[in-house]
PDB file of C-alpha atoms in Angstrom:
ATOM      1  CA  MET Q  23     144.632  41.855  32.997  1.00 48.00           C
ATOM      2  CA  SER Q  24     142.354  40.210  30.384  1.00 54.00           C
ATOM      3  CA  LEU Q  25     145.046  40.531  27.686  1.00 52.00           C
ATOM      4  CA  SER Q  26     147.400  38.302  29.662  1.00 58.00           C
ATOM      5  CA  TYR Q  27     144.779  35.540  29.336  1.00 62.00           C
ATOM      6  CA  GLY Q  28     144.404  36.058  25.598  1.00 65.00           C
ATOM      7  CA  ILE Q  29     141.081  37.848  25.971  1.00 71.00           C
ATOM      8  CA  GLY Q  30     140.538  41.034  23.985  1.00 66.00           C
ATOM      9  CA  SER Q  31     142.578  42.924  21.396  1.00 70.00           C
ATOM     10  CA  ILE Q  32     144.338  46.295  21.488  1.00 74.00           C
ATOM     11  CA  TYR Q  33     143.000  48.957  19.114  1.00 74.00           C
ATOM     12  CA  THR Q  34     145.165  52.104  19.355  1.00 74.00           C
ATOM     13  CA  ARG Q  35     144.582  53.189  22.978  1.00 77.00           C
ATOM     14  CA  HIS Q  36     141.601  50.932  23.665  1.00 78.00           C
ATOM     15  CA  VAL Q  37     140.922  47.247  24.289  1.00 76.00           C
ATOM     16  CA  GLY Q  38     138.127  45.674  22.258  1.00 73.00           C
ATOM     17  CA  TYR Q  39     136.189  42.463  22.881  1.00 74.00           C
ATOM     18  CA  LEU Q  40     134.494  40.162  20.359  1.00 72.00           C
ATOM     19  CA  ASP Q  41     131.858  37.506  21.042  1.00 70.00           C
ATOM     20  CA  ASP Q  42     134.565  34.846  21.271  1.00 72.00           C
ATOM     21  CA  ASP Q  43     136.297  36.850  24.005  1.00 67.00           C
ATOM     22  CA  PHE Q  44     133.212  36.659  26.199  1.00 70.00           C
ATOM     23  CA  VAL Q  45     133.094  32.883  25.704  1.00 72.00           C
ATOM     24  CA  LYS Q  46     136.758  32.675  26.772  1.00 71.00           C
ATOM     25  CA  ALA Q  47     136.085  34.877  29.806  1.00 69.00           C
ATOM     26  CA  ARG Q  48     133.182  32.683  30.909  1.00 75.00           C
ATOM     27  CA  ARG Q  49     135.300  29.539  30.625  1.00 76.00           C
ATOM     28  CA  LEU Q  50     138.107  31.196  32.574  1.00 66.00           C
ATOM     29  CA  LEU Q  51     135.761  32.146  35.419  1.00 70.00           C
ATOM     30  CA  GLU Q  52     134.237  28.676  35.522  1.00 67.00           C
ATOM     31  CA  ARG Q  53     137.691  27.074  35.557  1.00 69.00           C
ATOM     32  CA  HIS Q  54     138.652  29.124  38.592  1.00 66.00           C
ATOM     33  CA  ARG Q  55     135.287  28.522  40.310  1.00 70.00           C
ATOM     34  CA  ALA Q  56     134.228  32.136  40.198  1.00 70.00           C
ATOM     35  CA  PRO Q  57     130.661  33.344  39.431  1.00 68.00           C
ATOM     36  CA  VAL Q  58     129.832  34.273  35.837  1.00 58.00           C
ATOM     37  CA  GLU Q  59     126.957  36.535  36.937  1.00 67.00           C
ATOM     38  CA  ARG Q  60     126.771  39.149  39.675  1.00 69.00           C
ATOM     39  CA  LEU Q  61     125.440  37.815  42.949  1.00 63.00           C
ATOM     40  CA  GLU Q  62     121.919  38.863  43.823  1.00 66.00           C
ATOM     41  CA  VAL Q  63     121.476  42.038  45.833  1.00 62.00           C
ATOM     42  CA  GLY Q  64     121.687  41.147  49.513  1.00 54.00           C
ATOM     43  CA  ALA Q  65     123.603  37.910  48.915  1.00 55.00           C
ATOM     44  CA  SER Q  66     125.214  36.633  52.116  1.00 52.00           C
ATOM     45  CA  ARG Q  67     128.850  35.774  52.671  1.00 52.00           C
ATOM     46  CA  ALA Q  68     127.800  32.129  52.729  1.00 56.00           C
ATOM     47  CA  ASP Q  69     126.381  32.617  49.219  1.00 54.00           C
ATOM     48  CA  ALA Q  70     129.686  34.112  48.045  1.00 52.00           C
ATOM     49  CA  ALA Q  71     131.746  31.425  49.788  1.00 51.00           C
ATOM     50  CA  ALA Q  72     130.177  28.815  47.487  1.00 56.00           C
ATOM     51  CA  TYR Q  73     132.620  30.074  44.843  1.00 52.00           C
ATOM     52  CA  ALA Q  74     136.085  28.902  45.882  1.00 49.00           C
ATOM     53  CA  GLY Q  75     137.790  31.240  43.468  1.00 50.00           C
ATOM     54  CA  MET Q  76     136.871  34.479  45.253  1.00 51.00           C
ATOM     55  CA  SER Q  77     136.598  36.000  48.712  1.00 49.00           C
ATOM     56  CA  GLU Q  78     133.373  35.464  50.622  1.00 44.00           C
ATOM     57  CA  LYS Q  79     133.290  39.256  51.080  1.00 48.00           C
ATOM     58  CA  PHE Q  80     133.153  40.008  47.328  1.00 49.00           C
ATOM     59  CA  GLN Q  81     129.716  41.294  46.210  1.00 49.00           C
ATOM     60  CA  SER Q  82     128.122  40.044  49.440  1.00 42.00           C
ATOM     61  CA  ALA Q  83     126.172  42.137  51.919  1.00 46.00           C
ATOM     62  CA  PRO Q  84     127.843  43.068  55.227  1.00 55.00           C
ATOM     63  CA  PRO Q  85     126.863  40.691  58.064  1.00 54.00           C
ATOM     64  CA  SER Q  86     125.094  43.552  59.859  1.00 55.00           C
ATOM     65  CA  THR Q  87     122.646  44.041  56.954  1.00 67.00           C
ATOM     66  CA  ASP Q  88     118.989  43.491  57.872  1.00 78.00           C
ATOM     67  CA  SER Q  89     119.715  43.644  61.600  1.00 87.00           C
ATOM     68  CA  LEU Q  90     117.282  45.524  63.841  1.00 94.00           C
ATOM     69  CA  CYS Q  91     118.090  46.097  67.521  1.00 95.00           C
ATOM     70  CA  VAL Q  92     114.953  45.611  69.609  1.00 96.00           C
ATOM     71  CA  ARG Q  93     113.844  44.970  73.161  1.00 96.00           C
ATOM     72  CA  PHE Q  94     110.463  44.600  74.806  1.00 96.00           C
ATOM     73  CA  LEU Q  95     108.301  45.962  77.594  1.00 94.00           C
ATOM     74  CA  GLY Q  96     105.060  44.275  78.558  1.00 92.00           C
ATOM     75  CA  ASP Q  97     103.726  41.125  76.933  1.00 93.00           C
ATOM     76  CA  CYS Q  98     104.913  41.426  73.319  1.00 94.00           C
ATOM     77  CA  ARG Q  99     104.619  38.132  71.443  1.00 95.00           C
ATOM     78  CA  LEU Q 100     106.030  36.330  68.412  1.00 94.00           C
ATOM     79  CA  ASN Q 101     103.815  33.564  67.036  1.00 92.00           C
ATOM     80  CA  GLY Q 102     102.061  33.464  70.404  1.00 92.00           C
ATOM     81  CA  GLN Q 103     105.285  33.138  72.398  1.00 92.00           C
ATOM     82  CA  PRO Q 104     106.231  35.921  74.870  1.00 94.00           C
ATOM     83  CA  MET Q 105     109.251  38.029  73.956  1.00 93.00           C
ATOM     84  CA  GLN Q 106     111.323  39.095  76.959  1.00 88.00           C
ATOM     85  CA  THR Q 107     114.508  41.111  77.302  1.00 91.00           C
ATOM     86  CA  ALA Q 108     116.684  41.103  80.424  1.00 91.00           C
ATOM     87  CA  PRO Q 109     117.713  44.524  81.813  1.00 91.00           C
ATOM     88  CA  GLY Q 110     120.759  45.896  80.014  1.00 91.00           C
ATOM     89  CA  CYS Q 111     120.264  43.562  77.028  1.00 93.00           C
ATOM     90  CA  TYR Q 112     118.687  43.685  73.608  1.00 95.00           C
ATOM     91  CA  GLN Q 113     118.009  41.328  70.708  1.00 94.00           C
ATOM     92  CA  VAL Q 114     118.991  41.567  67.050  1.00 93.00           C
ATOM     93  CA  LEU Q 115     116.248  40.462  64.644  1.00 94.00           C
ATOM     94  CA  THR Q 116     115.776  40.506  60.907  1.00 92.00           C
ATOM     95  CA  ALA Q 117     113.057  42.825  59.636  1.00 92.00           C
ATOM     96  CA  GLU Q 118     110.979  39.815  58.558  1.00 93.00           C
ATOM     97  CA  VAL Q 119     110.988  38.345  62.072  1.00 94.00           C
ATOM     98  CA  ALA Q 120     110.476  41.728  63.774  1.00 94.00           C
ATOM     99  CA  GLN Q 121     107.522  42.424  61.492  1.00 95.00           C
ATOM    100  CA  ARG Q 122     105.706  39.442  63.057  1.00 96.00           C
ATOM    101  CA  ILE Q 123     106.044  40.765  66.624  1.00 96.00           C
ATOM    102  CA  GLN Q 124     102.693  41.589  68.229  1.00 96.00           C
ATOM    103  CA  ALA Q 125     102.825  44.993  69.965  1.00 95.00           C
ATOM    104  CA  GLU Q 126     100.510  47.853  70.901  1.00 95.00           C
ATOM    105  CA  GLN Q 127     103.115  50.629  70.926  1.00 96.00           C
ATOM    106  CA  LEU Q 128     106.532  51.354  69.421  1.00 97.00           C
ATOM    107  CA  LEU Q 129     109.218  53.358  71.207  1.00 97.00           C
ATOM    108  CA  VAL Q 130     112.183  54.662  69.207  1.00 97.00           C
ATOM    109  CA  ILE Q 131     115.327  55.620  71.151  1.00 97.00           C
ATOM    110  CA  GLU Q 132     118.201  57.582  69.630  1.00 96.00           C
ATOM    111  CA  ASN Q 133     121.243  56.479  71.632  1.00 95.00           C
ATOM    112  CA  LEU Q 134     122.447  52.923  72.250  1.00 95.00           C
ATOM    113  CA  GLU Q 135     123.360  53.355  75.932  1.00 95.00           C
ATOM    114  CA  THR Q 136     119.920  54.730  76.762  1.00 96.00           C
ATOM    115  CA  PHE Q 137     118.287  51.980  74.705  1.00 96.00           C
ATOM    116  CA  ARG Q 138     120.159  49.295  76.656  1.00 95.00           C
ATOM    117  CA  GLN Q 139     119.592  50.917  80.044  1.00 95.00           C
ATOM    118  CA  LEU Q 140     115.959  51.888  79.563  1.00 95.00           C
ATOM    119  CA  GLU Q 141     114.981  50.567  83.009  1.00 93.00           C
ATOM    120  CA  SER Q 142     117.174  53.323  84.471  1.00 94.00           C
ATOM    121  CA  TYR Q 143     114.758  55.898  82.981  1.00 94.00           C
ATOM    122  CA  PRO Q 144     111.573  55.168  84.972  1.00 92.00           C
ATOM    123  CA  TRP Q 145     109.866  58.349  83.778  1.00 93.00           C
ATOM    124  CA  VAL Q 146     110.092  57.088  80.181  1.00 93.00           C
ATOM    125  CA  VAL Q 147     108.757  53.630  81.076  1.00 92.00           C
ATOM    126  CA  ASP Q 148     105.936  55.234  83.072  1.00 90.00           C
ATOM    127  CA  ALA Q 149     104.988  57.573  80.203  1.00 90.00           C
ATOM    128  CA  ILE Q 150     104.416  54.684  77.779  1.00 89.00           C
ATOM    129  CA  GLY Q 151     102.473  52.376  80.062  1.00 86.00           C
ATOM    130  CA  GLY Q 152     104.799  51.263  82.840  1.00 75.00           C
ATOM    131  CA  GLY Q 153     105.229  47.761  81.412  1.00 78.00           C
ATOM    132  CA  GLU Q 154     101.468  47.133  81.218  1.00 87.00           C
ATOM    133  CA  THR Q 155     101.374  47.989  77.508  1.00 92.00           C
ATOM    134  CA  GLN Q 156     102.951  45.810  74.806  1.00 95.00           C
ATOM    135  CA  VAL Q 157     105.859  48.034  73.748  1.00 96.00           C
ATOM    136  CA  MET Q 158     108.458  47.100  71.140  1.00 97.00           C
ATOM    137  CA  VAL Q 159     111.474  49.309  71.846  1.00 97.00           C
ATOM    138  CA  LEU Q 160     113.645  50.130  68.815  1.00 97.00           C
ATOM    139  CA  TYR Q 161     117.174  51.484  68.586  1.00 96.00           C
ATOM    140  CA  ARG Q 162     117.209  54.110  65.831  1.00 94.00           C
ATOM    141  CA  GLY Q 163     120.592  52.962  64.482  1.00 89.00           C
ATOM    142  CA  ASP Q 164     124.064  54.275  63.689  1.00 85.00           C
ATOM    143  CA  ARG Q 165     126.903  53.717  61.213  1.00 79.00           C
ATOM    144  CA  ASP Q 166     126.961  49.986  61.968  1.00 75.00           C
ATOM    145  CA  ARG Q 167     123.200  49.471  62.285  1.00 75.00           C
ATOM    146  CA  SER Q 168     121.278  50.988  59.394  1.00 82.00           C
ATOM    147  CA  VAL Q 169     119.090  53.967  60.264  1.00 88.00           C
ATOM    148  CA  GLY Q 170     117.372  53.521  56.902  1.00 89.00           C
ATOM    149  CA  GLU Q 171     116.418  49.912  57.597  1.00 91.00           C
ATOM    150  CA  MET Q 172     114.901  50.888  60.934  1.00 93.00           C
ATOM    151  CA  SER Q 173     113.029  53.803  59.355  1.00 94.00           C
ATOM    152  CA  ASP Q 174     111.592  51.491  56.688  1.00 94.00           C
ATOM    153  CA  PHE Q 175     110.567  49.013  59.369  1.00 95.00           C
ATOM    154  CA  ILE Q 176     108.721  51.672  61.396  1.00 96.00           C
ATOM    155  CA  ALA Q 177     106.968  52.922  58.264  1.00 96.00           C
ATOM    156  CA  ARG Q 178     105.634  49.409  57.558  1.00 95.00           C
ATOM    157  CA  ARG Q 179     104.161  49.028  61.064  1.00 96.00           C
ATOM    158  CA  SER Q 180     100.850  50.544  62.166  1.00 96.00           C
ATOM    159  CA  GLU Q 181     101.224  51.104  65.926  1.00 96.00           C
ATOM    160  CA  PRO Q 182     101.484  54.570  67.493  1.00 96.00           C
ATOM    161  CA  THR Q 183     105.149  55.500  67.897  1.00 97.00           C
ATOM    162  CA  ALA Q 184     106.682  57.203  70.920  1.00 96.00           C
ATOM    163  CA  VAL Q 185     110.047  58.923  70.422  1.00 97.00           C
ATOM    164  CA  PHE Q 186     112.829  59.576  72.931  1.00 97.00           C
ATOM    165  CA  PHE Q 187     115.718  61.501  71.371  1.00 97.00           C
ATOM    166  CA  ASP Q 188     118.302  64.026  72.493  1.00 96.00           C
ATOM    167  CA  PHE Q 189     116.748  67.367  73.391  1.00 96.00           C
ATOM    168  CA  ASP Q 190     118.583  69.297  70.687  1.00 97.00           C
ATOM    169  CA  PRO Q 191     117.623  70.595  67.221  1.00 97.00           C
ATOM    170  CA  ALA Q 192     118.650  67.375  65.468  1.00 97.00           C
ATOM    171  CA  GLY Q 193     116.733  65.251  67.962  1.00 97.00           C
ATOM    172  CA  LEU Q 194     113.578  67.326  67.578  1.00 97.00           C
ATOM    173  CA  GLY Q 195     113.884  67.347  63.804  1.00 97.00           C
ATOM    174  CA  MET Q 196     114.293  63.584  63.614  1.00 96.00           C
ATOM    175  CA  ALA Q 197     111.406  63.078  66.034  1.00 96.00           C
ATOM    176  CA  ALA Q 198     109.127  65.194  63.858  1.00 96.00           C
ATOM    177  CA  LYS Q 199     109.765  62.848  60.921  1.00 95.00           C
ATOM    178  CA  VAL Q 200     108.843  59.622  62.745  1.00 96.00           C
ATOM    179  CA  PRO Q 201     105.525  58.219  61.440  1.00 95.00           C
ATOM    180  CA  ARG Q 202     102.499  58.169  63.742  1.00 96.00           C
ATOM    181  CA  MET Q 203     104.237  59.960  66.612  1.00 96.00           C
ATOM    182  CA  SER Q 204     102.115  59.480  69.732  1.00 94.00           C
ATOM    183  CA  HIS Q 205     104.488  60.768  72.443  1.00 93.00           C
ATOM    184  CA  LEU Q 206     107.412  63.169  72.344  1.00 95.00           C
ATOM    185  CA  LEU Q 207     109.178  62.060  75.504  1.00 95.00           C
ATOM    186  CA  VAL Q 208     110.734  65.027  77.263  1.00 93.00           C
ATOM    187  CA  PRO Q 209     111.149  65.477  81.042  1.00 91.00           C
ATOM    188  CA  ASP Q 210     109.109  67.793  83.192  1.00 89.00           C
ATOM    189  CA  ARG Q 211     109.581  71.328  81.857  1.00 88.00           C
ATOM    190  CA  GLY Q 212     110.743  72.847  85.133  1.00 89.00           C
ATOM    191  CA  TRP Q 213     113.353  70.147  85.655  1.00 91.00           C
ATOM    192  CA  LEU Q 214     114.465  70.411  82.038  1.00 91.00           C
ATOM    193  CA  GLU Q 215     114.905  74.189  82.163  1.00 90.00           C
ATOM    194  CA  MET Q 216     117.241  73.884  85.157  1.00 90.00           C
ATOM    195  CA  GLY Q 217     119.429  71.512  83.142  1.00 90.00           C
ATOM    196  CA  LEU Q 218     119.756  73.743  80.073  1.00 93.00           C
ATOM    197  CA  GLU Q 219     122.914  75.398  81.336  1.00 90.00           C
ATOM    198  CA  GLY Q 220     126.644  75.112  80.793  1.00 90.00           C
ATOM    199  CA  ALA Q 221     129.001  74.769  77.866  1.00 92.00           C
ATOM    200  CA  ARG Q 222     127.835  71.266  76.916  1.00 91.00           C
ATOM    201  CA  ALA Q 223     124.197  72.366  76.709  1.00 93.00           C
ATOM    202  CA  VAL Q 224     125.132  75.310  74.486  1.00 95.00           C
ATOM    203  CA  SER Q 225     127.325  73.194  72.207  1.00 95.00           C
ATOM    204  CA  LEU Q 226     124.591  70.592  71.738  1.00 94.00           C
ATOM    205  CA  TYR Q 227     122.259  73.284  70.463  1.00 96.00           C
ATOM    206  CA  ALA Q 228     124.871  74.966  68.272  1.00 96.00           C
ATOM    207  CA  ALA Q 229     125.977  71.718  66.636  1.00 96.00           C
ATOM    208  CA  SER Q 230     122.754  71.190  64.692  1.00 96.00           C
ATOM    209  CA  VAL Q 231     120.683  74.386  64.824  1.00 96.00           C
ATOM    210  CA  GLY Q 232     121.958  75.529  61.426  1.00 95.00           C
ATOM    211  CA  GLN Q 233     120.745  72.343  59.763  1.00 96.00           C
ATOM    212  CA  TRP Q 234     117.363  72.100  61.475  1.00 97.00           C
ATOM    213  CA  GLN Q 235     116.187  75.628  62.371  1.00 97.00           C
ATOM    214  CA  SER Q 236     114.167  76.358  59.232  1.00 96.00           C
ATOM    215  CA  PHE Q 237     112.479  72.956  59.383  1.00 97.00           C
ATOM    216  CA  LEU Q 238     111.582  73.330  63.069  1.00 97.00           C
ATOM    217  CA  ASP Q 239     110.375  76.905  62.591  1.00 96.00           C
ATOM    218  CA  GLY Q 240     107.860  75.589  60.065  1.00 96.00           C
ATOM    219  CA  CYS Q 241     106.801  72.434  61.926  1.00 95.00           C
ATOM    220  CA  ALA Q 242     103.038  72.412  62.571  1.00 93.00           C
ATOM    221  CA  ASP Q 243     103.080  69.738  65.305  1.00 94.00           C
ATOM    222  CA  GLU Q 244     102.271  71.580  68.535  1.00 94.00           C
ATOM    223  CA  ARG Q 245     104.411  69.238  70.649  1.00 94.00           C
ATOM    224  CA  ILE Q 246     107.468  69.850  68.489  1.00 96.00           C
ATOM    225  CA  ALA Q 247     106.725  73.579  68.343  1.00 96.00           C
ATOM    226  CA  SER Q 248     106.438  73.838  72.141  1.00 94.00           C
ATOM    227  CA  ALA Q 249     109.703  71.981  72.738  1.00 95.00           C
ATOM    228  CA  TRP Q 250     111.434  73.985  70.010  1.00 96.00           C
ATOM    229  CA  SER Q 251     110.232  77.257  71.540  1.00 95.00           C
ATOM    230  CA  LEU Q 252     111.829  76.360  74.884  1.00 94.00           C
ATOM    231  CA  MET Q 253     115.020  75.121  73.283  1.00 95.00           C
ATOM    232  CA  LYS Q 254     115.384  78.162  71.046  1.00 95.00           C
ATOM    233  CA  SER Q 255     114.718  80.584  73.904  1.00 94.00           C
ATOM    234  CA  ARG Q 256     117.524  79.006  75.927  1.00 94.00           C
ATOM    235  CA  ARG Q 257     119.790  78.258  72.944  1.00 96.00           C
ATOM    236  CA  ALA Q 258     120.745  75.064  74.737  1.00 96.00           C
ATOM    237  CA  GLY Q 259     120.058  71.331  74.639  1.00 96.00           C
ATOM    238  CA  MET Q 260     120.418  68.159  76.696  1.00 95.00           C
ATOM    239  CA  ALA Q 261     121.622  64.671  75.758  1.00 95.00           C
ATOM    240  CA  GLN Q 262     119.412  61.682  76.503  1.00 94.00           C
ATOM    241  CA  GLU Q 263     121.902  60.421  79.034  1.00 94.00           C
ATOM    242  CA  GLY Q 264     121.452  63.614  81.041  1.00 93.00           C
ATOM    243  CA  MET Q 265     117.718  62.906  81.431  1.00 94.00           C
ATOM    244  CA  ARG Q 266     118.093  59.643  83.335  1.00 93.00           C
ATOM    245  CA  ASP Q 267     117.179  61.042  86.731  1.00 91.00           C
ATOM    246  CA  ALA Q 268     114.267  63.230  85.620  1.00 91.00           C
ATOM    247  CA  PRO Q 269     111.086  63.058  87.725  1.00 86.00           C
ATOM    248  CA  ILE Q 270     108.363  60.669  86.613  1.00 70.00           C
ATOM    249  CA  ARG Q 271     106.339  63.205  84.683  1.00 61.00           C
ATOM    250  CA  GLN Q 272     105.794  63.688  80.967  1.00 52.00           C
ATOM    251  CA  CYS Q 273     106.005  67.178  79.480  1.00 52.00           C
ATOM    252  CA  TYR Q 274     104.833  66.697  75.877  1.00 58.00           C
TER     253      TYR Q 274
END
């Protein structure tokens, strides 16, 4: 492509560039209103759109970058102002804004439906203070909402962190890696054992046991070890959504 603009010279099977070629290339880019340097890491589409000669999507970060899904229980505050979330809703904040939220407890939830419908899980709300404690509730993330960004955010906070994940090997393994874990939210053991039946329960366990078994076997956290012992003995798991109607009691 550069040869058609008189930039570069052919040497056998290669194209070579002299200092004058770089000057020509810079002038060509400037003429077509394209950047002569790479955009900064994290540049927005608005930053890229300032150059009329290229797409706003080129070299810019996806719009979902630096987007944390959060909601609140109790009297969490931002700059002294109360933060409230209506049932079934959540807010999307940048990490910088979320970092300024005043809270006493974090709660990390694995699945988006459960995160949005948290009020439908009264045993979870009761286990972390029943709305009397300042709780910032965090959605762990997925392919569209970076798990890594949320993990970095949690690591930079200092509050104790409750975790509510699927009751399967992957869920337990991920819970064990959350910093400052204060609560492993699992339903009453007797109720849970009755639900560890059927093809779906078996498939949930089988889907991730190969990846997580050695890690869980060596985990020193007694709460993880106790849950893992039950799960392994039954060779079955339960999705978060299946725990909605559990009794208001905390097992671990």
